[in-house]
PDB file of C-alpha atoms in Angstrom:
ATOM      1  CA  MET E   1       1.324  25.356  19.984  1.00 79.00           C
ATOM      2  CA  THR E   2      -1.358  24.513  17.213  1.00 91.00           C
ATOM      3  CA  TYR E   3       0.246  23.898  13.753  1.00 96.00           C
ATOM      4  CA  GLU E   4      -1.466  25.196  10.639  1.00 96.00           C
ATOM      5  CA  ASP E   5       1.353  24.612   8.070  1.00 97.00           C
ATOM      6  CA  ILE E   6       2.847  21.342   9.165  1.00 98.00           C
ATOM      7  CA  VAL E   7       1.603  18.028  10.610  1.00 98.00           C
ATOM      8  CA  VAL E   8       3.928  16.672  13.445  1.00 98.00           C
ATOM      9  CA  GLU E   9       4.012  13.106  14.624  1.00 97.00           C
ATOM     10  CA  LYS E  10       6.275  10.851  16.533  1.00 97.00           C
ATOM     11  CA  VAL E  11       6.890   7.502  14.944  1.00 97.00           C
ATOM     12  CA  GLY E  12       9.353   5.199  16.610  1.00 95.00           C
ATOM     13  CA  GLU E  13      12.441   7.162  17.376  1.00 97.00           C
ATOM     14  CA  ALA E  14      11.780   9.854  14.772  1.00 98.00           C
ATOM     15  CA  LEU E  15       9.889  13.139  14.958  1.00 98.00           C
ATOM     16  CA  GLU E  16       8.291  13.409  11.391  1.00 98.00           C
ATOM     17  CA  ILE E  17       7.305  16.898  10.241  1.00 98.00           C
ATOM     18  CA  THR E  18       5.172  17.014   7.221  1.00 98.00           C
ATOM     19  CA  LEU E  19       4.855  20.257   5.158  1.00 98.00           C
ATOM     20  CA  ASN E  20       1.095  20.638   4.713  1.00 97.00           C
ATOM     21  CA  ARG E  21       0.305  23.619   2.348  1.00 96.00           C
ATOM     22  CA  PRO E  22      -0.916  21.635  -0.663  1.00 95.00           C
ATOM     23  CA  GLU E  23      -2.535  24.616  -2.328  1.00 94.00           C
ATOM     24  CA  LYS E  24       1.031  26.210  -2.428  1.00 95.00           C
ATOM     25  CA  LEU E  25       3.016  23.163  -3.208  1.00 96.00           C
ATOM     26  CA  ASN E  26       4.188  23.330   0.386  1.00 97.00           C
ATOM     27  CA  ALA E  27       6.000  26.763  -0.296  1.00 96.00           C
ATOM     28  CA  ILE E  28       7.353  28.135   3.060  1.00 95.00           C
ATOM     29  CA  ARG E  29       6.069  31.309   4.609  1.00 94.00           C
ATOM     30  CA  GLU E  30       7.115  32.973   7.776  1.00 93.00           C
ATOM     31  CA  GLN E  31       4.589  30.885   9.802  1.00 95.00           C
ATOM     32  CA  THR E  32       5.751  27.598   8.374  1.00 97.00           C
ATOM     33  CA  ALA E  33       9.365  28.458   9.422  1.00 96.00           C
ATOM     34  CA  ALA E  34       8.218  29.384  12.838  1.00 96.00           C
ATOM     35  CA  GLU E  35       6.194  26.119  13.343  1.00 97.00           C
ATOM     36  CA  ILE E  36       9.048  23.888  11.987  1.00 98.00           C
ATOM     37  CA  MET E  37      11.489  25.496  14.470  1.00 97.00           C
ATOM     38  CA  HIS E  38       8.943  25.069  17.273  1.00 98.00           C
ATOM     39  CA  ALA E  39       8.277  21.352  16.654  1.00 98.00           C
ATOM     40  CA  MET E  40      12.224  20.695  16.350  1.00 98.00           C
ATOM     41  CA  GLU E  41      12.815  22.573  19.422  1.00 97.00           C
ATOM     42  CA  GLU E  42      10.237  20.736  21.338  1.00 97.00           C
ATOM     43  CA  VAL E  43      12.181  17.411  20.887  1.00 97.00           C
ATOM     44  CA  GLU E  44      15.781  18.449  20.847  1.00 97.00           C
ATOM     45  CA  MET E  45      16.146  17.373  24.510  1.00 95.00           C
ATOM     46  CA  ASP E  46      13.901  14.376  24.232  1.00 96.00           C
ATOM     47  CA  ARG E  47      16.317  11.254  24.457  1.00 94.00           C
ATOM     48  CA  SER E  48      13.503   9.134  22.990  1.00 95.00           C
ATOM     49  CA  ILE E  49      13.813  10.898  19.681  1.00 97.00           C
ATOM     50  CA  VAL E  50      16.869   9.834  17.571  1.00 97.00           C
ATOM     51  CA  ALA E  51      16.343  12.111  14.388  1.00 98.00           C
ATOM     52  CA  VAL E  52      13.890  14.527  12.639  1.00 98.00           C
ATOM     53  CA  ILE E  53      12.374  13.638   9.298  1.00 98.00           C
ATOM     54  CA  LEU E  54      11.107  16.265   7.088  1.00 98.00           C
ATOM     55  CA  GLN E  55       8.940  15.375   4.178  1.00 98.00           C
ATOM     56  CA  GLY E  56       6.230  16.917   2.053  1.00 97.00           C
ATOM     57  CA  SER E  57       3.467  15.336  -0.253  1.00 96.00           C
ATOM     58  CA  GLU E  58       3.719  12.969  -2.996  1.00 95.00           C
ATOM     59  CA  LYS E  59       3.798  15.910  -5.638  1.00 96.00           C
ATOM     60  CA  ALA E  60       6.130  18.256  -3.841  1.00 97.00           C
ATOM     61  CA  PHE E  61       8.427  18.244  -0.842  1.00 98.00           C
ATOM     62  CA  CYS E  62       8.587  22.122  -1.068  1.00 97.00           C
ATOM     63  CA  THR E  63       8.674  24.442  -4.183  1.00 96.00           C
ATOM     64  CA  GLY E  64      10.524  27.213  -2.134  1.00 93.00           C
ATOM     65  CA  THR E  65       9.605  30.388  -0.364  1.00 90.00           C
ATOM     66  CA  ASP E  66       6.002  31.611  -0.694  1.00 88.00           C
ATOM     67  CA  THR E  67       6.564  34.665  -2.908  1.00 80.00           C
ATOM     68  CA  SER E  68       3.489  36.329  -1.838  1.00 78.00           C
ATOM     69  CA  GLY E  69       5.515  37.463   1.094  1.00 70.00           C
ATOM     70  CA  PHE E  70       7.773  39.465  -1.076  1.00 70.00           C
ATOM     71  CA  GLN E  71       5.168  42.379  -1.336  1.00 71.00           C
ATOM     72  CA  TYR E  72       6.700  45.335   0.644  1.00 72.00           C
ATOM     73  CA  SER E  73       5.122  48.751   1.438  1.00 75.00           C
ATOM     74  CA  PRO E  74       6.679  51.919  -0.259  1.00 77.00           C
ATOM     75  CA  GLY E  75       9.619  53.120   1.881  1.00 76.00           C
ATOM     76  CA  SER E  76      10.072  49.885   3.861  1.00 76.00           C
ATOM     77  CA  LEU E  77      12.878  48.210   1.776  1.00 74.00           C
ATOM     78  CA  PHE E  78      15.719  49.182   4.269  1.00 77.00           C
ATOM     79  CA  ASP E  79      13.579  47.862   7.046  1.00 79.00           C
ATOM     80  CA  VAL E  80      13.331  44.581   5.169  1.00 75.00           C
ATOM     81  CA  TYR E  81      17.100  44.538   4.880  1.00 77.00           C
ATOM     82  CA  ARG E  82      17.663  45.290   8.512  1.00 77.00           C
ATOM     83  CA  ALA E  83      15.242  42.505   9.585  1.00 74.00           C
ATOM     84  CA  ARG E  84      16.848  39.795   7.452  1.00 72.00           C
ATOM     85  CA  ARG E  85      18.793  38.156  10.364  1.00 70.00           C
ATOM     86  CA  ARG E  86      16.840  38.711  13.466  1.00 70.00           C
ATOM     87  CA  THR E  87      13.372  39.156  12.520  1.00 76.00           C
ATOM     88  CA  ARG E  88      12.468  37.052   9.378  1.00 81.00           C
ATOM     89  CA  LYS E  89      11.603  33.526  10.535  1.00 88.00           C
ATOM     90  CA  THR E  90      12.578  31.928   7.223  1.00 89.00           C
ATOM     91  CA  GLY E  91      16.127  33.363   7.778  1.00 88.00           C
ATOM     92  CA  MET E  92      16.158  32.350  11.403  1.00 91.00           C
ATOM     93  CA  MET E  93      15.181  28.768  10.399  1.00 94.00           C
ATOM     94  CA  GLN E  94      18.106  28.340   8.150  1.00 92.00           C
ATOM     95  CA  ARG E  95      20.483  29.029  11.112  1.00 92.00           C
ATOM     96  CA  PHE E  96      18.397  26.977  13.545  1.00 95.00           C
ATOM     97  CA  VAL E  97      18.482  23.940  11.241  1.00 96.00           C
ATOM     98  CA  LEU E  98      22.088  24.277  10.587  1.00 94.00           C
ATOM     99  CA  GLY E  99      22.892  24.349  14.375  1.00 94.00           C
ATOM    100  CA  TYR E 100      20.460  21.386  15.374  1.00 97.00           C
ATOM    101  CA  THR E 101      22.137  18.725  17.412  1.00 97.00           C
ATOM    102  CA  LYS E 102      20.220  15.710  16.104  1.00 98.00           C
ATOM    103  CA  PRO E 103      20.331  14.154  12.741  1.00 98.00           C
ATOM    104  CA  ILE E 104      17.946  15.667  10.051  1.00 98.00           C
ATOM    105  CA  ILE E 105      17.001  13.567   7.203  1.00 98.00           C
ATOM    106  CA  THR E 106      14.812  14.864   4.351  1.00 98.00           C
ATOM    107  CA  ALA E 107      12.455  12.512   2.340  1.00 98.00           C
ATOM    108  CA  ILE E 108      11.784  13.994  -0.981  1.00 98.00           C
ATOM    109  CA  GLU E 109       9.028  13.024  -3.472  1.00 98.00           C
ATOM    110  CA  GLY E 110       8.185  15.242  -6.391  1.00 97.00           C
ATOM    111  CA  TYR E 111       9.570  18.553  -6.406  1.00 98.00           C
ATOM    112  CA  ALA E 112      12.201  20.163  -4.162  1.00 98.00           C
ATOM    113  CA  LEU E 113      12.975  23.611  -5.533  1.00 97.00           C
ATOM    114  CA  GLY E 114      14.291  26.900  -4.271  1.00 96.00           C
ATOM    115  CA  GLY E 115      14.011  27.188  -0.510  1.00 95.00           C
ATOM    116  CA  GLY E 116      12.741  23.696  -0.288  1.00 96.00           C
ATOM    117  CA  LEU E 117      16.029  22.365  -1.683  1.00 97.00           C
ATOM    118  CA  GLU E 118      17.957  24.835   0.463  1.00 97.00           C
ATOM    119  CA  LEU E 119      16.182  23.531   3.626  1.00 97.00           C
ATOM    120  CA  ALA E 120      16.991  19.963   2.524  1.00 97.00           C
ATOM    121  CA  MET E 121      20.734  20.762   1.905  1.00 97.00           C
ATOM    122  CA  ILE E 122      21.037  22.490   5.241  1.00 96.00           C
ATOM    123  CA  GLY E 123      19.987  19.140   6.924  1.00 97.00           C
ATOM    124  CA  ASP E 124      22.133  16.022   7.006  1.00 98.00           C
ATOM    125  CA  ILE E 125      20.736  13.346   4.608  1.00 98.00           C
ATOM    126  CA  ILE E 126      18.607  13.464   1.686  1.00 98.00           C
ATOM    127  CA  VAL E 127      16.457  10.479   0.475  1.00 98.00           C
ATOM    128  CA  CYS E 128      14.528  10.858  -2.842  1.00 98.00           C
ATOM    129  CA  GLY E 129      11.873   9.040  -4.663  1.00 98.00           C
ATOM    130  CA  GLU E 130      12.876   8.241  -8.193  1.00 98.00           C
ATOM    131  CA  ASP E 131      10.530  10.900  -9.749  1.00 97.00           C
ATOM    132  CA  ALA E 132      12.069  13.672  -7.614  1.00 98.00           C
ATOM    133  CA  LYS E 133      13.132  16.925  -9.286  1.00 98.00           C
ATOM    134  CA  LEU E 134      15.660  19.272  -7.489  1.00 98.00           C
ATOM    135  CA  GLY E 135      16.791  22.671  -8.594  1.00 97.00           C
ATOM    136  CA  LEU E 136      17.377  26.295  -7.606  1.00 97.00           C
ATOM    137  CA  PRO E 137      15.395  28.268 -10.147  1.00 96.00           C
ATOM    138  CA  GLU E 138      15.431  31.658  -8.432  1.00 95.00           C
ATOM    139  CA  ALA E 139      17.378  33.482 -11.129  1.00 95.00           C
ATOM    140  CA  ARG E 140      14.598  32.780 -13.510  1.00 94.00           C
ATOM    141  CA  ILE E 141      12.348  35.144 -11.647  1.00 92.00           C
ATOM    142  CA  GLY E 142      14.965  37.947 -10.870  1.00 93.00           C
ATOM    143  CA  ILE E 143      16.058  36.715  -7.382  1.00 92.00           C
ATOM    144  CA  MET E 144      18.865  34.339  -6.309  1.00 93.00           C
ATOM    145  CA  PRO E 145      19.186  31.672  -3.748  1.00 94.00           C
ATOM    146  CA  GLY E 146      19.313  33.261  -0.391  1.00 90.00           C
ATOM    147  CA  ALA E 147      18.603  30.600   2.152  1.00 91.00           C
ATOM    148  CA  GLY E 148      22.001  28.827   1.946  1.00 93.00           C
ATOM    149  CA  GLY E 149      21.814  27.637  -1.612  1.00 95.00           C
ATOM    150  CA  THR E 150      24.879  29.223  -3.251  1.00 96.00           C
ATOM    151  CA  GLN E 151      27.036  27.848  -0.303  1.00 95.00           C
ATOM    152  CA  THR E 152      25.584  24.408   0.392  1.00 96.00           C
ATOM    153  CA  LEU E 153      25.086  23.257  -3.049  1.00 96.00           C
ATOM    154  CA  THR E 154      28.533  24.442  -4.003  1.00 96.00           C
ATOM    155  CA  ARG E 155      30.022  22.416  -1.235  1.00 95.00           C
ATOM    156  CA  LEU E 156      28.045  19.341  -2.154  1.00 95.00           C
ATOM    157  CA  VAL E 157      28.395  19.290  -5.922  1.00 95.00           C
ATOM    158  CA  GLY E 158      31.301  21.543  -6.728  1.00 95.00           C
ATOM    159  CA  LYS E 159      31.508  25.017  -8.335  1.00 96.00           C
ATOM    160  CA  PRO E 160      30.935  24.369 -12.009  1.00 96.00           C
ATOM    161  CA  LEU E 161      27.624  22.280 -11.545  1.00 96.00           C
ATOM    162  CA  ALA E 162      26.412  24.590  -8.785  1.00 97.00           C
ATOM    163  CA  LYS E 163      26.679  27.731 -11.088  1.00 97.00           C
ATOM    164  CA  GLU E 164      25.183  25.905 -14.059  1.00 97.00           C
ATOM    165  CA  MET E 165      22.243  24.840 -11.878  1.00 96.00           C
ATOM    166  CA  MET E 166      21.846  28.385 -10.339  1.00 97.00           C
ATOM    167  CA  TRP E 167      22.451  30.234 -13.555  1.00 97.00           C
ATOM    168  CA  THR E 168      20.025  28.229 -15.915  1.00 97.00           C
ATOM    169  CA  GLY E 169      17.518  26.893 -13.262  1.00 96.00           C
ATOM    170  CA  ARG E 170      18.428  23.321 -14.347  1.00 96.00           C
ATOM    171  CA  ARG E 171      16.611  20.572 -12.362  1.00 96.00           C
ATOM    172  CA  LEU E 172      18.256  17.428 -11.617  1.00 97.00           C
ATOM    173  CA  SER E 173      16.483  14.209 -11.603  1.00 97.00           C
ATOM    174  CA  ALA E 174      16.780  11.931  -8.570  1.00 98.00           C
ATOM    175  CA  ALA E 175      19.376   9.735 -10.400  1.00 97.00           C
ATOM    176  CA  GLU E 176      21.396  12.612 -11.408  1.00 97.00           C
ATOM    177  CA  ALA E 177      21.366  13.965  -7.962  1.00 97.00           C
ATOM    178  CA  LYS E 178      22.598  10.821  -6.570  1.00 97.00           C
ATOM    179  CA  GLU E 179      25.271  10.600  -9.242  1.00 96.00           C
ATOM    180  CA  PHE E 180      26.510  14.146  -8.203  1.00 96.00           C
ATOM    181  CA  ARG E 181      26.527  13.232  -4.484  1.00 95.00           C
ATOM    182  CA  LEU E 182      23.574  15.522  -3.641  1.00 97.00           C
ATOM    183  CA  VAL E 183      21.371  12.737  -2.158  1.00 98.00           C
ATOM    184  CA  ASN E 184      22.237   9.671  -0.305  1.00 98.00           C
ATOM    185  CA  HIS E 185      19.546   7.342  -1.654  1.00 98.00           C
ATOM    186  CA  VAL E 186      17.050   7.070  -4.463  1.00 98.00           C
ATOM    187  CA  THR E 187      14.035   4.885  -3.818  1.00 98.00           C
ATOM    188  CA  PRO E 188      10.979   3.577  -5.829  1.00 98.00           C
ATOM    189  CA  LYS E 189       8.349   6.303  -5.974  1.00 97.00           C
ATOM    190  CA  GLY E 190       6.610   6.724  -2.724  1.00 97.00           C
ATOM    191  CA  GLN E 191       9.274   4.858  -0.664  1.00 98.00           C
ATOM    192  CA  ALA E 192      11.523   7.733   0.388  1.00 98.00           C
ATOM    193  CA  LEU E 193       9.836   8.053   3.884  1.00 98.00           C
ATOM    194  CA  ALA E 194      10.394   4.318   4.401  1.00 98.00           C
ATOM    195  CA  LYS E 195      13.981   4.613   3.563  1.00 98.00           C
ATOM    196  CA  ALA E 196      14.358   7.608   5.923  1.00 98.00           C
ATOM    197  CA  ARG E 197      12.820   5.754   8.842  1.00 98.00           C
ATOM    198  CA  GLU E 198      15.114   2.824   8.097  1.00 98.00           C
ATOM    199  CA  ILE E 199      18.070   5.211   8.557  1.00 98.00           C
ATOM    200  CA  VAL E 200      16.623   6.534  11.748  1.00 98.00           C
ATOM    201  CA  THR E 201      16.440   2.987  12.996  1.00 97.00           C
ATOM    202  CA  GLU E 202      20.055   2.087  12.078  1.00 97.00           C
ATOM    203  CA  ILE E 203      21.098   5.588  13.726  1.00 97.00           C
ATOM    204  CA  GLY E 204      19.168   4.636  16.809  1.00 96.00           C
ATOM    205  CA  LYS E 205      21.575   1.483  17.436  1.00 95.00           C
ATOM    206  CA  SER E 206      24.481   3.956  17.997  1.00 96.00           C
ATOM    207  CA  ALA E 207      25.132   5.836  21.133  1.00 95.00           C
ATOM    208  CA  PRO E 208      23.288   9.150  20.933  1.00 95.00           C
ATOM    209  CA  LEU E 209      26.224  11.209  22.309  1.00 95.00           C
ATOM    210  CA  SER E 210      28.413   9.688  19.843  1.00 96.00           C
ATOM    211  CA  VAL E 211      25.921  10.637  17.120  1.00 96.00           C
ATOM    212  CA  MET E 212      25.770  14.268  18.405  1.00 96.00           C
ATOM    213  CA  LEU E 213      29.467  14.748  18.635  1.00 96.00           C
ATOM    214  CA  ILE E 214      30.101  13.297  15.285  1.00 96.00           C
ATOM    215  CA  LYS E 215      27.716  15.712  13.653  1.00 97.00           C
ATOM    216  CA  GLN E 216      29.563  18.582  15.509  1.00 95.00           C
ATOM    217  CA  ALA E 217      33.025  17.437  14.248  1.00 96.00           C
ATOM    218  CA  VAL E 218      32.014  17.081  10.702  1.00 96.00           C
ATOM    219  CA  ASP E 219      30.026  20.338  10.616  1.00 95.00           C
ATOM    220  CA  ARG E 220      32.787  22.357  12.337  1.00 93.00           C
ATOM    221  CA  GLY E 221      35.702  20.732  10.591  1.00 94.00           C
ATOM    222  CA  VAL E 222      34.502  20.684   6.956  1.00 91.00           C
ATOM    223  CA  ASP E 223      35.658  24.209   6.309  1.00 90.00           C
ATOM    224  CA  MET E 224      38.899  23.949   8.235  1.00 95.00           C
ATOM    225  CA  SER E 225      42.234  22.896   7.294  1.00 96.00           C
ATOM    226  CA  LEU E 226      42.839  19.061   7.632  1.00 95.00           C
ATOM    227  CA  ALA E 227      45.152  19.839  10.594  1.00 97.00           C
ATOM    228  CA  ASP E 228      42.715  22.066  12.322  1.00 96.00           C
ATOM    229  CA  GLY E 229      39.889  19.619  11.630  1.00 95.00           C
ATOM    230  CA  ILE E 230      41.802  16.814  13.111  1.00 96.00           C
ATOM    231  CA  ALA E 231      42.749  19.062  16.302  1.00 95.00           C
ATOM    232  CA  THR E 232      38.995  19.869  16.548  1.00 94.00           C
ATOM    233  CA  GLU E 233      37.971  16.312  16.269  1.00 95.00           C
ATOM    234  CA  GLY E 234      40.459  15.275  18.993  1.00 94.00           C
ATOM    235  CA  ASP E 235      39.001  17.883  21.404  1.00 94.00           C
ATOM    236  CA  ILE E 236      35.509  16.769  20.623  1.00 95.00           C
ATOM    237  CA  SER E 237      36.100  13.012  20.822  1.00 93.00           C
ATOM    238  CA  TYR E 238      37.717  13.280  24.259  1.00 92.00           C
ATOM    239  CA  LEU E 239      34.350  14.636  25.651  1.00 92.00           C
ATOM    240  CA  LEU E 240      33.105  11.038  25.497  1.00 92.00           C
ATOM    241  CA  THR E 241      35.682  10.084  28.080  1.00 91.00           C
ATOM    242  CA  PHE E 242      33.108  11.481  30.567  1.00 93.00           C
ATOM    243  CA  ALA E 243      30.097   9.556  29.101  1.00 92.00           C
ATOM    244  CA  GLU E 244      28.594   6.622  30.769  1.00 92.00           C
ATOM    245  CA  ASP E 245      27.541   5.369  27.438  1.00 92.00           C
ATOM    246  CA  ARG E 246      31.265   4.946  26.557  1.00 93.00           C
ATOM    247  CA  GLU E 247      31.740   2.525  29.430  1.00 90.00           C
ATOM    248  CA  GLU E 248      28.560   0.669  28.516  1.00 92.00           C
ATOM    249  CA  GLY E 249      29.550   0.391  24.879  1.00 92.00           C
ATOM    250  CA  LEU E 250      33.113  -0.984  25.685  1.00 92.00           C
ATOM    251  CA  LYS E 251      31.657  -3.251  28.222  1.00 92.00           C
ATOM    252  CA  ALA E 252      28.892  -4.664  25.834  1.00 92.00           C
ATOM    253  CA  PHE E 253      31.669  -5.162  23.192  1.00 93.00           C
ATOM    254  CA  ARG E 254      33.736  -7.239  25.544  1.00 93.00           C
ATOM    255  CA  GLU E 255      30.662  -9.232  26.676  1.00 92.00           C
ATOM    256  CA  LYS E 256      29.433  -9.839  22.939  1.00 93.00           C
ATOM    257  CA  ARG E 257      26.151  -8.283  23.543  1.00 91.00           C
ATOM    258  CA  ALA E 258      24.093  -5.269  22.287  1.00 91.00           C
ATOM    259  CA  PRO E 259      24.854  -2.047  24.427  1.00 92.00           C
ATOM    260  CA  LYS E 260      22.044  -0.330  26.261  1.00 92.00           C
ATOM    261  CA  PHE E 261      22.717   3.435  25.613  1.00 93.00           C
ATOM    262  CA  ARG E 262      21.096   6.019  27.699  1.00 91.00           C
ATOM    263  CA  GLY E 263      22.500   9.258  26.211  1.00 89.00           C
ATOM    264  CA  GLN E 264      24.502  10.137  29.200  1.00 88.00           C
TER     265      GLN E 264
END
């Protein structure tokens, strides 16, 4: 597949996807979503790829959904509603990213607004340059966060702040976002990608099946009761009993050497 809206590159153990619509401040359209899903799907079974890094430009990671796609023909509104789950690529991307089995790290420089911030929050880890600005301003133009924002932001920062941000369009600085536990790391301007790569390197030292199943246990268990979450964790963790990497890890620990994991 030839990509128009993104640039894709394998760097070390990461697949790096760069949003590349500078004239639109990397706003996402249907084609952008389709390309992101295709690029990620291509490496999901590739054992040499540990994680995916999403990034934009120095000016903007992504300023949301391209609103030019909101022009509908007369009499088509119910068709638009019907298509929201199975046809619209932006909605499909939300669910695709949410269920992806490898870590997704978003490196943000500049603006991450609307659908751009929603995409980052559906991923696993966010790293920001110190000049980043994050927000969900949809209500200011008569719409609302519809790509997971009302759910992900609330779970990350709590109801009061999430409501304030969405009701007022408030933008958080990188420092505020870290304080409110929305992002993991704040770097000097221009260094978010380097930090994301550093995290991928550290993840790459762990057993890939362990990484995959930890992600599954956390994502499935976070909305369960503690008892149900612990039970789910137990069921998932015992899958590693059948993994060759488990034996290699234990043997390497006993022999005081670095393990050689193969993802099986």
